[in-house]
Amino acid sequence: MACQCATTADDAKFPPDLVSFIDDWKVKPGCLIMILHKTQETFGFISRASAEQISAMTGISLARIYGVITFYHFFKTAKPGKYKTSVCLGTACYLKGGGDLIEEARSILGIAPDEVTPDGLFSIDEVRCVGCCGLAPVMVVANETYGKLTKDKLSGIFDTYREKG
């Protein structure tokens, strides 16, 4: 079923390229997932205001939008840290200590799942694969991949990003 759309005066909240993307996708089957991906790509997460705007622009109920956002682990409803961190827990990484890495990283940063450090610099996500199985275990910080990691290397990596601010 194609998405039905009703454009509103609130379109100005979204940058023109996002509005254009939504206009292109709103009539296509399966449009919601693509629109949510583009929105998260634009803002780093999907805020309540963004979900409401998507609802207004597409005619899709807010309940349905939140049903999709909360079903798929990929979508975030809170702003991530400046240095978004992903620890791979795919098979190779998990077997080589990925679970220990994520526990140690959270301990070093003092955050739980779905939290951001008080300074706003770091958030940590578990991911299932980053495509670097030969480098297992792997962590990605701000799109920089660190492979063959051990717990004792984590503090130094985080310190490098703290120095950048």
Short mmCIF file of N, CA and C in Angstrom, two decimals:
data_model
loop_
_atom_site.label_atom_id
_atom_site.label_comp_id
_atom_site.label_asym_id
_atom_site.label_seq_id
_atom_site.Cartn_x
_atom_site.Cartn_y
_atom_site.Cartn_z
N MET A 1 0.84 -1.18 0.00
CA MET A 1 0.00 0.00 0.00
C MET A 1 0.88 1.23 0.00
N ALA A 2 0.57 2.19 -0.82
CA ALA A 2 1.34 3.42 -0.89
C ALA A 2 1.00 4.33 0.27
N CYS A 3 1.97 5.16 0.67
CA CYS A 3 1.72 6.12 1.73
C CYS A 3 0.88 7.26 1.19
N GLN A 4 -0.03 7.73 1.97
CA GLN A 4 -0.83 8.89 1.59
C GLN A 4 -0.19 10.10 2.24
N CYS A 5 -0.21 11.23 1.58
CA CYS A 5 0.48 12.39 2.10
C CYS A 5 -0.41 13.61 2.17
N ALA A 6 -0.20 14.38 3.22
CA ALA A 6 -0.81 15.69 3.35
C ALA A 6 0.32 16.62 3.78
N THR A 7 0.72 17.52 2.92
CA THR A 7 1.80 18.43 3.23
C THR A 7 1.30 19.52 4.16
N THR A 8 2.13 19.94 5.10
CA THR A 8 1.73 20.95 6.07
C THR A 8 2.67 22.13 6.04
N ALA A 9 2.27 23.19 6.71
CA ALA A 9 3.11 24.38 6.81
C ALA A 9 4.34 24.13 7.67
N ASP A 10 4.35 23.03 8.42
CA ASP A 10 5.47 22.72 9.29
C ASP A 10 6.65 22.11 8.54
N ASP A 11 6.55 21.98 7.22
CA ASP A 11 7.62 21.37 6.43
C ASP A 11 8.96 22.08 6.64
N ALA A 12 8.93 23.36 7.03
CA ALA A 12 10.16 24.13 7.20
C ALA A 12 11.05 23.56 8.31
N LYS A 13 10.54 22.71 9.19
CA LYS A 13 11.35 22.11 10.24
C LYS A 13 12.40 21.18 9.66
N PHE A 14 12.13 20.60 8.51
CA PHE A 14 13.05 19.68 7.87
C PHE A 14 13.81 20.42 6.78
N PRO A 15 15.10 20.08 6.58
CA PRO A 15 15.83 20.71 5.48
C PRO A 15 15.19 20.33 4.14
N PRO A 16 15.38 21.18 3.14
CA PRO A 16 14.74 20.95 1.84
C PRO A 16 15.02 19.58 1.24
N ASP A 17 16.23 19.05 1.40
CA ASP A 17 16.53 17.75 0.81
C ASP A 17 15.73 16.63 1.47
N LEU A 18 15.45 16.76 2.76
CA LEU A 18 14.63 15.76 3.44
C LEU A 18 13.17 15.88 3.01
N VAL A 19 12.68 17.09 2.90
CA VAL A 19 11.30 17.30 2.44
C VAL A 19 11.14 16.73 1.03
N SER A 20 12.12 16.97 0.17
CA SER A 20 12.08 16.45 -1.19
C SER A 20 12.09 14.92 -1.19
N PHE A 21 12.94 14.34 -0.35
CA PHE A 21 13.01 12.89 -0.24
C PHE A 21 11.66 12.32 0.18
N ILE A 22 11.06 12.92 1.19
CA ILE A 22 9.76 12.45 1.66
C ILE A 22 8.71 12.60 0.57
N ASP A 23 8.74 13.72 -0.14
CA ASP A 23 7.79 13.92 -1.24
C ASP A 23 7.95 12.84 -2.31
N ASP A 24 9.19 12.45 -2.58
CA ASP A 24 9.43 11.41 -3.59
C ASP A 24 8.97 10.03 -3.11
N TRP A 25 9.16 9.74 -1.82
CA TRP A 25 8.89 8.41 -1.29
C TRP A 25 7.48 8.20 -0.77
N LYS A 26 6.77 9.25 -0.44
CA LYS A 26 5.48 9.12 0.26
C LYS A 26 4.44 8.31 -0.49
N VAL A 27 4.56 8.18 -1.78
CA VAL A 27 3.56 7.45 -2.56
C VAL A 27 4.00 6.02 -2.89
N LYS A 28 5.17 5.61 -2.41
CA LYS A 28 5.69 4.29 -2.74
C LYS A 28 5.37 3.30 -1.63
N PRO A 29 5.13 2.04 -2.00
CA PRO A 29 4.95 1.01 -0.98
C PRO A 29 6.20 0.91 -0.11
N GLY A 30 6.00 0.71 1.17
CA GLY A 30 7.13 0.58 2.09
C GLY A 30 7.86 1.88 2.36
N CYS A 31 7.19 2.99 2.13
CA CYS A 31 7.86 4.29 2.25
C CYS A 31 8.33 4.62 3.66
N LEU A 32 7.64 4.14 4.67
CA LEU A 32 7.95 4.57 6.03
C LEU A 32 9.38 4.24 6.43
N ILE A 33 9.82 3.03 6.16
CA ILE A 33 11.19 2.64 6.54
C ILE A 33 12.21 3.55 5.87
N MET A 34 12.04 3.81 4.59
CA MET A 34 12.99 4.66 3.87
C MET A 34 12.97 6.09 4.43
N ILE A 35 11.80 6.60 4.73
CA ILE A 35 11.68 7.94 5.29
C ILE A 35 12.34 8.01 6.66
N LEU A 36 12.14 6.99 7.48
CA LEU A 36 12.77 6.97 8.79
C LEU A 36 14.29 6.90 8.68
N HIS A 37 14.79 6.09 7.76
CA HIS A 37 16.24 6.01 7.55
C HIS A 37 16.81 7.38 7.17
N LYS A 38 16.16 8.05 6.24
CA LYS A 38 16.65 9.36 5.78
C LYS A 38 16.56 10.39 6.90
N THR A 39 15.51 10.33 7.69
CA THR A 39 15.37 11.27 8.81
C THR A 39 16.48 11.05 9.83
N GLN A 40 16.74 9.79 10.16
CA GLN A 40 17.81 9.51 11.12
C GLN A 40 19.17 9.88 10.54
N GLU A 41 19.36 9.66 9.27
CA GLU A 41 20.62 10.06 8.62
C GLU A 41 20.80 11.58 8.73
N THR A 42 19.72 12.31 8.61
CA THR A 42 19.77 13.78 8.65
C THR A 42 20.07 14.31 10.04
N PHE A 43 19.39 13.76 11.05
CA PHE A 43 19.48 14.31 12.40
C PHE A 43 20.28 13.45 13.39
N GLY A 44 20.59 12.22 13.02
CA GLY A 44 21.31 11.32 13.92
C GLY A 44 20.39 10.49 14.79
N PHE A 45 19.11 10.84 14.83
CA PHE A 45 18.10 10.13 15.60
C PHE A 45 16.74 10.63 15.12
N ILE A 46 15.68 10.02 15.64
CA ILE A 46 14.33 10.44 15.25
C ILE A 46 13.64 10.98 16.51
N SER A 47 13.56 12.28 16.59
CA SER A 47 12.94 12.93 17.75
C SER A 47 11.42 12.81 17.66
N ARG A 48 10.76 13.09 18.76
CA ARG A 48 9.29 13.11 18.77
C ARG A 48 8.78 14.12 17.75
N ALA A 49 9.41 15.30 17.70
CA ALA A 49 9.00 16.33 16.75
C ALA A 49 9.16 15.84 15.31
N SER A 50 10.24 15.11 15.03
CA SER A 50 10.44 14.57 13.68
C SER A 50 9.38 13.53 13.35
N ALA A 51 9.07 12.65 14.31
CA ALA A 51 8.03 11.65 14.09
C ALA A 51 6.68 12.32 13.82
N GLU A 52 6.38 13.35 14.59
CA GLU A 52 5.13 14.09 14.37
C GLU A 52 5.11 14.74 13.00
N GLN A 53 6.24 15.29 12.58
CA GLN A 53 6.34 15.91 11.26
C GLN A 53 6.15 14.88 10.15
N ILE A 54 6.76 13.72 10.31
CA ILE A 54 6.59 12.65 9.32
C ILE A 54 5.12 12.25 9.25
N SER A 55 4.48 12.14 10.39
CA SER A 55 3.06 11.80 10.44
C SER A 55 2.24 12.84 9.69
N ALA A 56 2.52 14.11 9.95
CA ALA A 56 1.77 15.18 9.28
C ALA A 56 2.00 15.18 7.77
N MET A 57 3.21 14.89 7.35
CA MET A 57 3.54 14.93 5.92
C MET A 57 3.03 13.71 5.16
N THR A 58 2.92 12.57 5.85
CA THR A 58 2.57 11.34 5.15
C THR A 58 1.17 10.84 5.44
N GLY A 59 0.57 11.32 6.51
CA GLY A 59 -0.73 10.80 6.92
C GLY A 59 -0.63 9.47 7.64
N ILE A 60 0.57 9.02 7.95
CA ILE A 60 0.77 7.79 8.70
C ILE A 60 0.61 8.13 10.18
N SER A 61 -0.13 7.31 10.90
CA SER A 61 -0.36 7.62 12.31
C SER A 61 0.93 7.61 13.11
N LEU A 62 0.97 8.46 14.13
CA LEU A 62 2.13 8.51 15.01
C LEU A 62 2.34 7.16 15.69
N ALA A 63 1.26 6.49 16.02
CA ALA A 63 1.37 5.17 16.65
C ALA A 63 2.07 4.18 15.72
N ARG A 64 1.74 4.21 14.45
CA ARG A 64 2.39 3.29 13.49
C ARG A 64 3.87 3.65 13.34
N ILE A 65 4.16 4.94 13.28
CA ILE A 65 5.55 5.37 13.16
C ILE A 65 6.36 4.89 14.36
N TYR A 66 5.82 5.09 15.56
CA TYR A 66 6.54 4.64 16.76
C TYR A 66 6.60 3.12 16.84
N GLY A 67 5.61 2.45 16.30
CA GLY A 67 5.67 0.99 16.24
C GLY A 67 6.86 0.51 15.44
N VAL A 68 7.13 1.18 14.33
CA VAL A 68 8.28 0.82 13.49
C VAL A 68 9.58 1.24 14.16
N ILE A 69 9.63 2.46 14.68
CA ILE A 69 10.85 2.96 15.31
C ILE A 69 11.27 2.07 16.47
N THR A 70 10.33 1.66 17.29
CA THR A 70 10.67 0.87 18.47
C THR A 70 10.87 -0.61 18.16
N PHE A 71 10.36 -1.08 17.04
CA PHE A 71 10.55 -2.49 16.66
C PHE A 71 11.98 -2.72 16.17
N TYR A 72 12.49 -1.82 15.34
CA TYR A 72 13.81 -1.99 14.76
C TYR A 72 14.87 -1.32 15.63
N HIS A 73 15.83 -2.10 16.08
CA HIS A 73 16.88 -1.62 16.97
C HIS A 73 17.71 -0.51 16.34
N PHE A 74 17.77 -0.47 15.03
CA PHE A 74 18.59 0.52 14.31
C PHE A 74 18.13 1.95 14.59
N PHE A 75 16.83 2.16 14.72
CA PHE A 75 16.30 3.52 14.90
C PHE A 75 16.49 3.98 16.34
N LYS A 76 16.94 5.21 16.49
CA LYS A 76 17.20 5.80 17.80
C LYS A 76 16.24 6.96 18.04
N THR A 77 15.73 7.04 19.27
CA THR A 77 14.82 8.14 19.62
C THR A 77 15.50 9.17 20.53
N ALA A 78 16.77 8.95 20.82
CA ALA A 78 17.54 9.90 21.62
C ALA A 78 18.79 10.29 20.84
N LYS A 79 19.19 11.53 21.00
CA LYS A 79 20.37 12.02 20.30
C LYS A 79 21.61 11.25 20.76
N PRO A 80 22.38 10.72 19.82
CA PRO A 80 23.59 9.98 20.21
C PRO A 80 24.70 10.94 20.61
N GLY A 81 25.76 10.39 21.19
CA GLY A 81 26.92 11.20 21.54
C GLY A 81 27.59 11.73 20.28
N LYS A 82 28.39 12.75 20.46
CA LYS A 82 29.14 13.33 19.34
C LYS A 82 29.97 12.26 18.63
N TYR A 83 30.57 11.37 19.43
CA TYR A 83 31.37 10.28 18.89
C TYR A 83 30.60 8.98 19.10
N LYS A 84 29.72 8.71 18.16
CA LYS A 84 28.90 7.50 18.22
C LYS A 84 29.81 6.28 18.11
N THR A 85 29.68 5.39 19.07
CA THR A 85 30.54 4.22 19.17
C THR A 85 29.71 2.96 18.97
N SER A 86 30.21 2.06 18.16
CA SER A 86 29.54 0.78 17.92
C SER A 86 30.53 -0.34 18.21
N VAL A 87 30.10 -1.27 19.03
CA VAL A 87 30.92 -2.46 19.31
C VAL A 87 30.24 -3.63 18.63
N CYS A 88 31.00 -4.32 17.80
CA CYS A 88 30.45 -5.44 17.05
C CYS A 88 30.28 -6.66 17.96
N LEU A 89 29.08 -7.24 17.87
CA LEU A 89 28.80 -8.48 18.58
C LEU A 89 28.37 -9.58 17.59
N GLY A 90 28.81 -9.42 16.33
CA GLY A 90 28.60 -10.48 15.36
C GLY A 90 29.38 -11.71 15.80
N THR A 91 29.17 -12.81 15.13
CA THR A 91 29.74 -14.08 15.56
C THR A 91 31.25 -14.02 15.79
N ALA A 92 32.00 -13.56 14.81
CA ALA A 92 33.46 -13.54 14.96
C ALA A 92 33.89 -12.63 16.11
N CYS A 93 33.30 -11.44 16.17
CA CYS A 93 33.68 -10.50 17.23
C CYS A 93 33.24 -11.01 18.60
N TYR A 94 32.06 -11.57 18.67
CA TYR A 94 31.58 -12.09 19.94
C TYR A 94 32.50 -13.19 20.47
N LEU A 95 32.88 -14.11 19.57
CA LEU A 95 33.73 -15.22 19.97
C LEU A 95 35.13 -14.76 20.39
N LYS A 96 35.55 -13.59 19.88
CA LYS A 96 36.88 -13.09 20.21
C LYS A 96 36.84 -12.01 21.28
N GLY A 97 35.71 -11.86 21.99
CA GLY A 97 35.67 -10.96 23.14
C GLY A 97 34.87 -9.69 22.99
N GLY A 98 34.03 -9.61 21.99
CA GLY A 98 33.22 -8.41 21.79
C GLY A 98 32.34 -8.08 22.99
N GLY A 99 31.79 -9.10 23.63
CA GLY A 99 30.95 -8.87 24.81
C GLY A 99 31.74 -8.23 25.94
N ASP A 100 32.96 -8.68 26.14
CA ASP A 100 33.83 -8.09 27.16
C ASP A 100 34.18 -6.64 26.80
N LEU A 101 34.39 -6.38 25.51
CA LEU A 101 34.72 -5.03 25.07
C LEU A 101 33.59 -4.05 25.38
N ILE A 102 32.36 -4.44 25.07
CA ILE A 102 31.26 -3.50 25.30
C ILE A 102 31.06 -3.25 26.79
N GLU A 103 31.22 -4.27 27.61
CA GLU A 103 31.12 -4.08 29.06
C GLU A 103 32.21 -3.13 29.56
N GLU A 104 33.42 -3.32 29.09
CA GLU A 104 34.54 -2.47 29.51
C GLU A 104 34.36 -1.04 29.01
N ALA A 105 33.91 -0.89 27.76
CA ALA A 105 33.69 0.45 27.21
C ALA A 105 32.64 1.20 28.02
N ARG A 106 31.55 0.53 28.35
CA ARG A 106 30.50 1.17 29.16
C ARG A 106 31.01 1.50 30.54
N SER A 107 31.85 0.65 31.10
CA SER A 107 32.43 0.91 32.42
C SER A 107 33.36 2.12 32.37
N ILE A 108 34.21 2.19 31.38
CA ILE A 108 35.14 3.32 31.23
C ILE A 108 34.37 4.63 31.10
N LEU A 109 33.32 4.60 30.28
CA LEU A 109 32.55 5.83 30.02
C LEU A 109 31.47 6.09 31.06
N GLY A 110 31.18 5.09 31.88
CA GLY A 110 30.18 5.27 32.93
C GLY A 110 28.76 5.41 32.41
N ILE A 111 28.45 4.68 31.34
CA ILE A 111 27.10 4.76 30.77
C ILE A 111 26.51 3.37 30.58
N ALA A 112 25.20 3.32 30.60
CA ALA A 112 24.44 2.10 30.36
C ALA A 112 23.96 2.12 28.90
N PRO A 113 23.35 1.02 28.45
CA PRO A 113 22.80 1.02 27.09
C PRO A 113 21.85 2.20 26.88
N ASP A 114 21.90 2.78 25.71
CA ASP A 114 21.04 3.90 25.30
C ASP A 114 21.28 5.18 26.09
N GLU A 115 22.43 5.30 26.74
CA GLU A 115 22.78 6.53 27.43
C GLU A 115 23.90 7.25 26.68
N VAL A 116 24.06 8.52 27.02
CA VAL A 116 25.12 9.35 26.47
C VAL A 116 25.94 9.86 27.65
N THR A 117 27.25 9.97 27.48
CA THR A 117 28.07 10.48 28.56
C THR A 117 27.61 11.89 28.93
N PRO A 118 27.78 12.28 30.19
CA PRO A 118 27.32 13.61 30.62
C PRO A 118 27.87 14.77 29.79
N ASP A 119 29.07 14.60 29.25
CA ASP A 119 29.65 15.66 28.41
C ASP A 119 29.13 15.62 26.98
N GLY A 120 28.28 14.64 26.67
CA GLY A 120 27.68 14.53 25.34
C GLY A 120 28.60 13.97 24.28
N LEU A 121 29.77 13.49 24.67
CA LEU A 121 30.74 13.03 23.67
C LEU A 121 30.50 11.61 23.17
N PHE A 122 30.05 10.70 24.04
CA PHE A 122 29.99 9.29 23.64
C PHE A 122 28.64 8.65 23.90
N SER A 123 28.26 7.78 23.00
CA SER A 123 27.17 6.82 23.18
C SER A 123 27.69 5.51 22.59
N ILE A 124 27.16 4.40 23.09
CA ILE A 124 27.64 3.09 22.64
C ILE A 124 26.46 2.24 22.20
N ASP A 125 26.58 1.65 21.03
CA ASP A 125 25.57 0.72 20.52
C ASP A 125 26.21 -0.63 20.27
N GLU A 126 25.42 -1.67 20.51
CA GLU A 126 25.80 -3.01 20.10
C GLU A 126 25.34 -3.17 18.66
N VAL A 127 26.19 -3.67 17.81
CA VAL A 127 25.81 -3.94 16.42
C VAL A 127 26.13 -5.39 16.11
N ARG A 128 25.49 -5.93 15.12
CA ARG A 128 25.65 -7.35 14.81
C ARG A 128 26.76 -7.64 13.83
N CYS A 129 27.16 -6.69 13.02
CA CYS A 129 28.29 -6.92 12.13
C CYS A 129 28.68 -5.60 11.47
N VAL A 130 29.98 -5.34 11.41
CA VAL A 130 30.45 -4.16 10.70
C VAL A 130 31.22 -4.55 9.44
N GLY A 131 31.27 -5.84 9.16
CA GLY A 131 31.90 -6.31 7.93
C GLY A 131 33.42 -6.38 7.99
N CYS A 132 33.96 -6.46 9.18
CA CYS A 132 35.42 -6.54 9.35
C CYS A 132 35.79 -7.76 10.17
N CYS A 133 35.21 -8.89 9.84
CA CYS A 133 35.37 -10.10 10.65
C CYS A 133 36.82 -10.51 10.81
N GLY A 134 37.65 -10.24 9.84
CA GLY A 134 39.07 -10.58 9.92
C GLY A 134 39.81 -9.75 10.95
N LEU A 135 39.21 -8.65 11.41
CA LEU A 135 39.82 -7.78 12.41
C LEU A 135 39.22 -7.98 13.80
N ALA A 136 38.40 -8.99 13.96
CA ALA A 136 37.66 -9.21 15.21
C ALA A 136 38.57 -9.30 16.42
N PRO A 137 38.10 -8.74 17.54
CA PRO A 137 36.87 -7.96 17.75
C PRO A 137 37.06 -6.49 17.31
N VAL A 138 35.94 -5.89 16.90
CA VAL A 138 35.98 -4.57 16.27
C VAL A 138 35.09 -3.58 17.01
N MET A 139 35.56 -2.33 17.04
CA MET A 139 34.77 -1.21 17.55
C MET A 139 34.91 -0.08 16.53
N VAL A 140 33.82 0.64 16.32
CA VAL A 140 33.84 1.79 15.41
C VAL A 140 33.50 3.02 16.24
N VAL A 141 34.35 4.04 16.16
CA VAL A 141 34.11 5.31 16.84
C VAL A 141 34.13 6.39 15.77
N ALA A 142 33.03 7.13 15.67
CA ALA A 142 32.94 8.24 14.70
C ALA A 142 33.40 7.79 13.31
N ASN A 143 32.93 6.64 12.88
CA ASN A 143 33.22 6.05 11.57
C ASN A 143 34.68 5.62 11.40
N GLU A 144 35.45 5.58 12.47
CA GLU A 144 36.82 5.07 12.44
C GLU A 144 36.82 3.67 13.04
N THR A 145 37.33 2.69 12.29
CA THR A 145 37.29 1.30 12.72
C THR A 145 38.57 0.92 13.46
N TYR A 146 38.38 0.27 14.62
CA TYR A 146 39.49 -0.23 15.44
C TYR A 146 39.34 -1.73 15.55
N GLY A 147 40.34 -2.46 15.07
CA GLY A 147 40.26 -3.91 15.06
C GLY A 147 41.29 -4.58 15.94
N LYS A 148 41.06 -5.89 16.13
CA LYS A 148 41.92 -6.72 16.98
C LYS A 148 42.09 -6.07 18.35
N LEU A 149 40.98 -5.59 18.88
CA LEU A 149 40.99 -4.85 20.14
C LEU A 149 41.09 -5.75 21.37
N THR A 150 41.69 -5.16 22.38
CA THR A 150 41.68 -5.75 23.71
C THR A 150 41.16 -4.68 24.66
N LYS A 151 40.68 -5.09 25.81
CA LYS A 151 40.10 -4.15 26.77
C LYS A 151 41.09 -3.06 27.17
N ASP A 152 42.37 -3.39 27.25
CA ASP A 152 43.36 -2.40 27.70
C ASP A 152 43.61 -1.29 26.68
N LYS A 153 43.15 -1.44 25.45
CA LYS A 153 43.31 -0.40 24.42
C LYS A 153 42.17 0.63 24.42
N LEU A 154 41.07 0.30 25.07
CA LEU A 154 39.88 1.15 24.99
C LEU A 154 40.07 2.55 25.57
N SER A 155 40.67 2.64 26.75
CA SER A 155 40.85 3.95 27.39
C SER A 155 41.63 4.90 26.50
N GLY A 156 42.67 4.43 25.87
CA GLY A 156 43.47 5.26 24.98
C GLY A 156 42.67 5.76 23.78
N ILE A 157 41.84 4.89 23.24
CA ILE A 157 41.01 5.29 22.11
C ILE A 157 40.04 6.39 22.53
N PHE A 158 39.35 6.18 23.66
CA PHE A 158 38.41 7.20 24.13
C PHE A 158 39.12 8.50 24.50
N ASP A 159 40.32 8.41 25.07
CA ASP A 159 41.08 9.61 25.42
C ASP A 159 41.40 10.44 24.18
N THR A 160 41.70 9.77 23.07
CA THR A 160 41.99 10.47 21.81
C THR A 160 40.80 11.35 21.40
N TYR A 161 39.59 10.82 21.54
CA TYR A 161 38.40 11.58 21.16
C TYR A 161 38.06 12.65 22.20
N ARG A 162 38.34 12.38 23.45
CA ARG A 162 38.11 13.40 24.50
C ARG A 162 38.99 14.62 24.23
N GLU A 163 40.23 14.39 23.80
CA GLU A 163 41.14 15.49 23.51
C GLU A 163 40.62 16.35 22.36
N LYS A 164 39.93 15.73 21.41
CA LYS A 164 39.36 16.48 20.30
C LYS A 164 38.18 17.32 20.73
N GLY A 165 37.53 16.85 21.83
CA GLY A 165 36.36 17.58 22.36
C GLY A 165 35.10 17.33 21.69
#
